[in-house]
mmCIF file of C-alpha atoms in Angstrom:
data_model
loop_
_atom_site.group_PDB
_atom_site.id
_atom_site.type_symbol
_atom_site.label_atom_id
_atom_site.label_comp_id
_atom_site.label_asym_id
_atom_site.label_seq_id
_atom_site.Cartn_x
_atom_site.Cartn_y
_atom_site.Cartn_z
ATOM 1 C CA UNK A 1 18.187 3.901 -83.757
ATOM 2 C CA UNK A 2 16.457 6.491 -85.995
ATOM 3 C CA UNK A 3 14.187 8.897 -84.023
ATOM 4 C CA UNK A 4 10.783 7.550 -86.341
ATOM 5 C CA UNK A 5 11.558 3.936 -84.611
ATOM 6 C CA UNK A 6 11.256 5.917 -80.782
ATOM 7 C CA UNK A 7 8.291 8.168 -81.224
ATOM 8 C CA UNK A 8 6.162 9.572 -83.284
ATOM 9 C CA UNK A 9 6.591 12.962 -85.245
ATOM 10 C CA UNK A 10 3.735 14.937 -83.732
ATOM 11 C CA UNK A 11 5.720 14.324 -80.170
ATOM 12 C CA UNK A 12 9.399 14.709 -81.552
ATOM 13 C CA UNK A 13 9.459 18.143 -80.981
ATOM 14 C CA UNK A 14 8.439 18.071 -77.486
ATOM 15 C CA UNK A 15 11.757 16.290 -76.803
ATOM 16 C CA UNK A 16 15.074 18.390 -76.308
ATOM 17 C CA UNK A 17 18.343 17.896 -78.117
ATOM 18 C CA UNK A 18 19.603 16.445 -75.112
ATOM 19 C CA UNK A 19 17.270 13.753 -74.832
ATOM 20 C CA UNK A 20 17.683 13.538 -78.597
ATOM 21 C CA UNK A 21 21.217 12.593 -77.977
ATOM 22 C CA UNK A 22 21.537 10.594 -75.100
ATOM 23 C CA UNK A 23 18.390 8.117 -76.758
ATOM 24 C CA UNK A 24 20.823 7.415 -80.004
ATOM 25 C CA UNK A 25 23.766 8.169 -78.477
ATOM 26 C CA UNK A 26 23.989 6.846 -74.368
ATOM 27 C CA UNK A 27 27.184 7.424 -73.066
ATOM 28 C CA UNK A 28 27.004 4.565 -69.954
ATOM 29 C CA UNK A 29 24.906 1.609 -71.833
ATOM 30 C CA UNK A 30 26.252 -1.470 -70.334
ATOM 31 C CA UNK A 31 26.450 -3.308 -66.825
ATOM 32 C CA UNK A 32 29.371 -4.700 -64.295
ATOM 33 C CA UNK A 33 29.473 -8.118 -62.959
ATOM 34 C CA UNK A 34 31.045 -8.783 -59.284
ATOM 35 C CA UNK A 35 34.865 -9.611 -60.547
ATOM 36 C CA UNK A 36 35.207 -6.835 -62.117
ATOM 37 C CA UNK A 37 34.468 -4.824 -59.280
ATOM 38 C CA UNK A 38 36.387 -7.222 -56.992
ATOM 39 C CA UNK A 39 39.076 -6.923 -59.184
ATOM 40 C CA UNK A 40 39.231 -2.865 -58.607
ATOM 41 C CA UNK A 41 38.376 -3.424 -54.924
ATOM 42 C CA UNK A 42 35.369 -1.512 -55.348
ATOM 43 C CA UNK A 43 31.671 -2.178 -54.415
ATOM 44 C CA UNK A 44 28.904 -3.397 -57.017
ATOM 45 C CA UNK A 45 25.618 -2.454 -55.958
ATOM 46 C CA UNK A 46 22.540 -3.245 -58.369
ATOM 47 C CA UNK A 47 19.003 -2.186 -58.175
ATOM 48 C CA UNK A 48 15.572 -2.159 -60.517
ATOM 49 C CA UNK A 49 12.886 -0.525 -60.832
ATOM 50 C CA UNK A 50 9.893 -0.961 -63.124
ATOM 51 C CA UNK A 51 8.266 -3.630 -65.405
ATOM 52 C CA UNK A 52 9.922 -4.651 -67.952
ATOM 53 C CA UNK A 53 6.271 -6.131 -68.528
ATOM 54 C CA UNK A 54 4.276 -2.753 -68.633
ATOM 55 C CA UNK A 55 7.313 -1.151 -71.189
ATOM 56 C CA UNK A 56 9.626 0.174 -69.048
ATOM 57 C CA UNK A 57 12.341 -0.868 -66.767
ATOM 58 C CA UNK A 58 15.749 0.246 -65.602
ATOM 59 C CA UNK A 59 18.668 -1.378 -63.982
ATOM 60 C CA UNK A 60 21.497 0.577 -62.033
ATOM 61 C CA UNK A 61 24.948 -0.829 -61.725
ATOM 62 C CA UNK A 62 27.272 1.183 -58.958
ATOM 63 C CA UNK A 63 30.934 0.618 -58.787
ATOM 64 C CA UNK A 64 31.328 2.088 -55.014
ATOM 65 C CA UNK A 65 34.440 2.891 -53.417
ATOM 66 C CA UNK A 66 33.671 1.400 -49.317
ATOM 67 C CA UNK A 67 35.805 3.614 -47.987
ATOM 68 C CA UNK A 68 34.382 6.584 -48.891
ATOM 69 C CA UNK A 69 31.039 5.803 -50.240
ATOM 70 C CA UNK A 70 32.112 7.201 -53.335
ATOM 71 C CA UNK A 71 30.435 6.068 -56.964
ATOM 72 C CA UNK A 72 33.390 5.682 -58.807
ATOM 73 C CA UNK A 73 31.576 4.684 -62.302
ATOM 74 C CA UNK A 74 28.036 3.890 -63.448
ATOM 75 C CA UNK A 75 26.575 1.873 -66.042
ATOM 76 C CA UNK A 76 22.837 1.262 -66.257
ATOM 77 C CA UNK A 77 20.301 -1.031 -68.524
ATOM 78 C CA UNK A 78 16.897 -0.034 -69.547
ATOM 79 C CA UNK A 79 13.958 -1.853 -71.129
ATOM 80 C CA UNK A 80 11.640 0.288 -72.402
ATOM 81 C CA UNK A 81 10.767 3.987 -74.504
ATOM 82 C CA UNK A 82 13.963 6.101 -75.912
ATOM 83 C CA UNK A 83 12.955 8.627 -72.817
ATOM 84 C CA UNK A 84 14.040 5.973 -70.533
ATOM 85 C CA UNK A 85 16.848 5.258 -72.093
ATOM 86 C CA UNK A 86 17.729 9.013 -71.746
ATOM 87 C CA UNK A 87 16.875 9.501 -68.156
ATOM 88 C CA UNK A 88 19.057 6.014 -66.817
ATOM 89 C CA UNK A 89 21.868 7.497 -68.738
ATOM 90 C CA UNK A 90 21.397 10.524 -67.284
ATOM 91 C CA UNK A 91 21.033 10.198 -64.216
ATOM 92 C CA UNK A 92 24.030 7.481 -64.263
ATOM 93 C CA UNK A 93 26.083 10.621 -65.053
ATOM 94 C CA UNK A 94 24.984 12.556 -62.123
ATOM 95 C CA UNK A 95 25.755 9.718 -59.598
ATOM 96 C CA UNK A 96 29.292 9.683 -60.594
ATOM 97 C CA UNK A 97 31.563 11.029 -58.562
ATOM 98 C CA UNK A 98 28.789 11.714 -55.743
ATOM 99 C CA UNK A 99 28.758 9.347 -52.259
ATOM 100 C CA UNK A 100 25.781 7.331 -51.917
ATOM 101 C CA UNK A 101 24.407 9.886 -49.332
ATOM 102 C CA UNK A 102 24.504 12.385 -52.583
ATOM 103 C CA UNK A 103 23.368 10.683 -54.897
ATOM 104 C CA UNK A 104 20.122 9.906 -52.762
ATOM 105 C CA UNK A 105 19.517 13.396 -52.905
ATOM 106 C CA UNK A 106 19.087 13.428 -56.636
ATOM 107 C CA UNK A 107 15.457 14.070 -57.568
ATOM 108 C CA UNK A 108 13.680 13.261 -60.855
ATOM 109 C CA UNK A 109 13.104 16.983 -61.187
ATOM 110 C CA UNK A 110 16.837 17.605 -61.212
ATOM 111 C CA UNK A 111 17.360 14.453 -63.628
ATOM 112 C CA UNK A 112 15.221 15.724 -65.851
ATOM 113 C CA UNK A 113 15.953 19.782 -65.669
ATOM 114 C CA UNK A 114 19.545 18.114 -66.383
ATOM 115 C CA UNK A 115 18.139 16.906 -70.366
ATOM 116 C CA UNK A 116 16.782 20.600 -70.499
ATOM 117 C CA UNK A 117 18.120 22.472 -73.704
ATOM 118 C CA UNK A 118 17.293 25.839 -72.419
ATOM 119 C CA UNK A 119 16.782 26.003 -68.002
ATOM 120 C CA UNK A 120 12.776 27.198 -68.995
ATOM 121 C CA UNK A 121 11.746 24.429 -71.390
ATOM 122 C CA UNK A 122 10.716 20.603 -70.760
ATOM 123 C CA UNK A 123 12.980 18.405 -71.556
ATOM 124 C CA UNK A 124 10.038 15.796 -72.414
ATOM 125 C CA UNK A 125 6.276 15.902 -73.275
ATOM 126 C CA UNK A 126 4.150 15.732 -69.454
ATOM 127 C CA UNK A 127 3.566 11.952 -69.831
ATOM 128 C CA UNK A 128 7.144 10.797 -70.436
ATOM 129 C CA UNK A 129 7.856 12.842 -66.859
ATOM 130 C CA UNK A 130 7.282 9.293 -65.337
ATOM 131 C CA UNK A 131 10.929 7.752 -66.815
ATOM 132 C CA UNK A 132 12.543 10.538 -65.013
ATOM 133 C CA UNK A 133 10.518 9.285 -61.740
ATOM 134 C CA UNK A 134 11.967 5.943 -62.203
ATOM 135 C CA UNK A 135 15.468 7.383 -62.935
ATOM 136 C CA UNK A 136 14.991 9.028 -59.344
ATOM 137 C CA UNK A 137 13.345 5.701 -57.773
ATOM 138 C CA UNK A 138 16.188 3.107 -58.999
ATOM 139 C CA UNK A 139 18.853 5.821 -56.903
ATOM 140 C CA UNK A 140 16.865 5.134 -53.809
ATOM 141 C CA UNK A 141 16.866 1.829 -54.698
ATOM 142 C CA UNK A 142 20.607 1.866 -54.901
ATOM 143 C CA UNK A 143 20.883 3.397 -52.026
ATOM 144 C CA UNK A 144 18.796 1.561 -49.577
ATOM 145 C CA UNK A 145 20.584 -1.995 -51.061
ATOM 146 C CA UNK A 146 24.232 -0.574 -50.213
ATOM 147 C CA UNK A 147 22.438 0.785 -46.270
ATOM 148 C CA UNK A 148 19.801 -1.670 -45.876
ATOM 149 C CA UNK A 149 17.926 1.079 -44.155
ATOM 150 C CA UNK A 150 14.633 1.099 -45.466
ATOM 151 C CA UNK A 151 13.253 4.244 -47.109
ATOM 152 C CA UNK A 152 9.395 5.363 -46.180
ATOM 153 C CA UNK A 153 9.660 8.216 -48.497
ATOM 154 C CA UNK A 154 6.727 7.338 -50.640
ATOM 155 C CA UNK A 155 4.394 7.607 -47.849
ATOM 156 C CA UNK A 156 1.478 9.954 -49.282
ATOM 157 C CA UNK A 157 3.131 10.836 -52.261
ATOM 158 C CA UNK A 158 0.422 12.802 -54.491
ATOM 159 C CA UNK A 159 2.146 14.417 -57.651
ATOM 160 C CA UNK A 160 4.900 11.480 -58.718
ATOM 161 C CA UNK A 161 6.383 13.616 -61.076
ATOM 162 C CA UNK A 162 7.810 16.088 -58.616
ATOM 163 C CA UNK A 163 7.209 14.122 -55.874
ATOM 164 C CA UNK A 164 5.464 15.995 -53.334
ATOM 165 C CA UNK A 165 3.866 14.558 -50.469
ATOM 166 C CA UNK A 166 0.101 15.260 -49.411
ATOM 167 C CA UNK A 167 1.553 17.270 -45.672
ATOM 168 C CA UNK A 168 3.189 19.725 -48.150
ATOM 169 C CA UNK A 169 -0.079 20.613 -50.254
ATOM 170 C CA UNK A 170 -1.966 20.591 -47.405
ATOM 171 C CA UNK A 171 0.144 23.017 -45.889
ATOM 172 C CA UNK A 172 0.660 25.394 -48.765
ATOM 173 C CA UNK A 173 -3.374 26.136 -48.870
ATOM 174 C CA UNK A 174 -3.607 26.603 -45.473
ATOM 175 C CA UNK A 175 -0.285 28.795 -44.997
ATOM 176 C CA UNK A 176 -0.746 30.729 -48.590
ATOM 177 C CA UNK A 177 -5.271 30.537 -48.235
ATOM 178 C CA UNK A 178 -5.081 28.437 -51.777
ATOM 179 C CA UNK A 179 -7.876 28.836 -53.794
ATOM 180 C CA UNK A 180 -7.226 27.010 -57.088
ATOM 181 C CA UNK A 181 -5.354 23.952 -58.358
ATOM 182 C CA UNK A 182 -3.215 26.424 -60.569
ATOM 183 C CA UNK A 183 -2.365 28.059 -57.218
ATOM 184 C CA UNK A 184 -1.276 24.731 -56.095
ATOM 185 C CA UNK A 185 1.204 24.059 -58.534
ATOM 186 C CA UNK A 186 2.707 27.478 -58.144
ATOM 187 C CA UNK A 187 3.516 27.048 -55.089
ATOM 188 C CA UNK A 188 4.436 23.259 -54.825
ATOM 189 C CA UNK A 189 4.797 22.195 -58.330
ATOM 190 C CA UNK A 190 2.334 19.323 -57.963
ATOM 191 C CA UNK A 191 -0.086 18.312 -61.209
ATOM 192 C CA UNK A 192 2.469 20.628 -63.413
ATOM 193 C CA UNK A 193 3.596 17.457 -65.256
ATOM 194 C CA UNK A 194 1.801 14.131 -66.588
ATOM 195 C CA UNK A 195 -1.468 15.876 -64.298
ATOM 196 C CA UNK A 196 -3.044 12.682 -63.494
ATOM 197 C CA UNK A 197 -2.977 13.803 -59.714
ATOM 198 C CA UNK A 198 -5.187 16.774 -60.583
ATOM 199 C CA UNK A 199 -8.352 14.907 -60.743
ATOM 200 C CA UNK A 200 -9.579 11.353 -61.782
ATOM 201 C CA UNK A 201 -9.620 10.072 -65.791
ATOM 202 C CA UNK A 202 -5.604 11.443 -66.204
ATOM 203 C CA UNK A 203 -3.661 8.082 -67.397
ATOM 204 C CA UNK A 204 -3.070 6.736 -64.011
ATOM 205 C CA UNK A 205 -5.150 6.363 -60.931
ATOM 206 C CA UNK A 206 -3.927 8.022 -57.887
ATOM 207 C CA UNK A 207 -5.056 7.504 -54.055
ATOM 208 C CA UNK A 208 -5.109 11.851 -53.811
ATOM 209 C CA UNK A 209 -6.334 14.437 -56.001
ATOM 210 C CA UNK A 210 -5.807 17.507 -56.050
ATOM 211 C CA UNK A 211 -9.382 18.836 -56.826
ATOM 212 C CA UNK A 212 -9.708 16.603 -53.238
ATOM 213 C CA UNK A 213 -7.389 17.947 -51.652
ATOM 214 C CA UNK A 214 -8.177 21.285 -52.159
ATOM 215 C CA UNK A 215 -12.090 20.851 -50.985
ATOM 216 C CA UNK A 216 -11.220 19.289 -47.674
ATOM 217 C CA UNK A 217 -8.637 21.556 -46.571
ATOM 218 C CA UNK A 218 -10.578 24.695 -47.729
ATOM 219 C CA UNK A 219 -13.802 22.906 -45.578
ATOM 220 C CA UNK A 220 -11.417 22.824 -42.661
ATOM 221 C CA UNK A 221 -9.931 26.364 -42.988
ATOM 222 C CA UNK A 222 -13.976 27.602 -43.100
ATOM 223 C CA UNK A 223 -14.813 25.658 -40.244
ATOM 224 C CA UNK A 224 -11.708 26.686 -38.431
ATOM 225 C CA UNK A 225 -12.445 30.534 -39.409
ATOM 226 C CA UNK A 226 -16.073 30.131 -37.531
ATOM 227 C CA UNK A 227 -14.835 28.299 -34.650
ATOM 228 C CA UNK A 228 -12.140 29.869 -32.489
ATOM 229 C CA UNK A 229 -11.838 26.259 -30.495
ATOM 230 C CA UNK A 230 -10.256 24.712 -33.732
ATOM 231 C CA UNK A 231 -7.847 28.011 -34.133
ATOM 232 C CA UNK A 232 -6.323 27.308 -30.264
ATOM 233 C CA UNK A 233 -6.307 23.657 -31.060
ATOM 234 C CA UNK A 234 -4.673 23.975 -34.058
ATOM 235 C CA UNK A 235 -2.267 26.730 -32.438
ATOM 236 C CA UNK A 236 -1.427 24.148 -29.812
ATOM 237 C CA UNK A 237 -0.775 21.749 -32.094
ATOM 238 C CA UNK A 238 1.896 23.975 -33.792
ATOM 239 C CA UNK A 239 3.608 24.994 -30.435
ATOM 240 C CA UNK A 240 4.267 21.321 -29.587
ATOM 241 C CA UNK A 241 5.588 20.266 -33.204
ATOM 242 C CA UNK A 242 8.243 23.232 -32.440
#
């Protein structure tokens, strides 16, 4: 697959040497079916995530060992853009060898820090973050199949891309007196990707923004700051949490 047929020339420089690679070249392409992993007296667990319909797709196939939780091997399947093609095989790789409990822990920010040439430059162009986002959302996927617990960690989810959750934005104004977006992603690392959580018009609607955000928690730390009510309630309601 010659890199002209994946994306176009103006963007192939945005792309590491990693990502270069593991598009042409994936090292765990493929899928297992339930005799072969009968047959090693392992585990197969399978789980999707995407559209194949909107472009992009992936499909995780874990050979687990059951008594030890251990992924033992990895293939995966992807339907969509040479990025996601890179981030499934990626992140296959970093499953290996992990139990299912560690592989949960994976993020999207470490699946895609992983395709990094060099630890301080992008591994892919802001709005190709989202195939590392689905690398990270097919492990939880994985992972909730071979529990059946259910997960509720998208609950008020604002930035996708590094998946940080509306409490922890909210927070980081109030405990660091925010003033700016750009502050905001210092601290939390939300709208440093794709930035369609920043404000409304980016390439995907979001239920938060963080132009939103910002305004309604600055309006309460003003209004807290002339009312010393709000400052004992909000005091009390820290004492109790402990």
């Amino acid at each position: 697959m010659g890199k002209n047929n994946i994306i176009s020339k103006g963007l192939w420089t945005q792309y590491s040497q990693k990502v270069q690679d593991r598009m042409n070249n994936p090292r765990y392409k493929g899928s297992f079916d339930e005799s072969e992993a009968t047959e090693k007296g392992l585990q197969l667990i399978m789980a999707e995530n995407g559209a194949a319909s909107c472009g992009d797709s992936m499909m995780l196939y874990l050979l687990v060992d059951p008594k030890t939780d251990i992924i033992v091997d990895g293939r995966f399947q992807s339907f969509g853009c040479g990025t996601a093609i890179a981030a499934g095989d990626a992140t296959t790789e970093l499953c290996i060898g992990k139990t299912m409990t560690e592989a949960r822990a994976i993020t999207n920010l470490e699946v895609e820090a992983f395709l990094r040439d060099e630890p301080d430059t992008p591994a892919v162009p802001p709005q190709k973050m989202h195939c590392s986002v689905m690398a990270y959302e097919v492990i939880r996927d994985a992972v909730q199949s071979y529990t059946g617990m259910e997960d509720t960690d998208d609950e008020d989810i604002v930035c996708e891309c590094a998946r940080v959750r509306l409490r922890t934005i909210q927070e980081a104004i109030k405990n660091h007196d925010l003033k700016t977006v750009e502050e905001i992603t210092h601290h939390t690392k939300a709208g440093g990707y794709c930035k369609s959580c920043i404000q409304p018009g980016g390439h995907e609607d979001r239920k938060y923004y963080l132009t939103d955000i910002l305004s309604d928690t600055r309006k309460f730390i003003d209004t807290k700051e002339q009312n010393p009510l709000l400052q004992r309630l909000e005091q009390s309601h820290k004492l109790i949490k402990k």
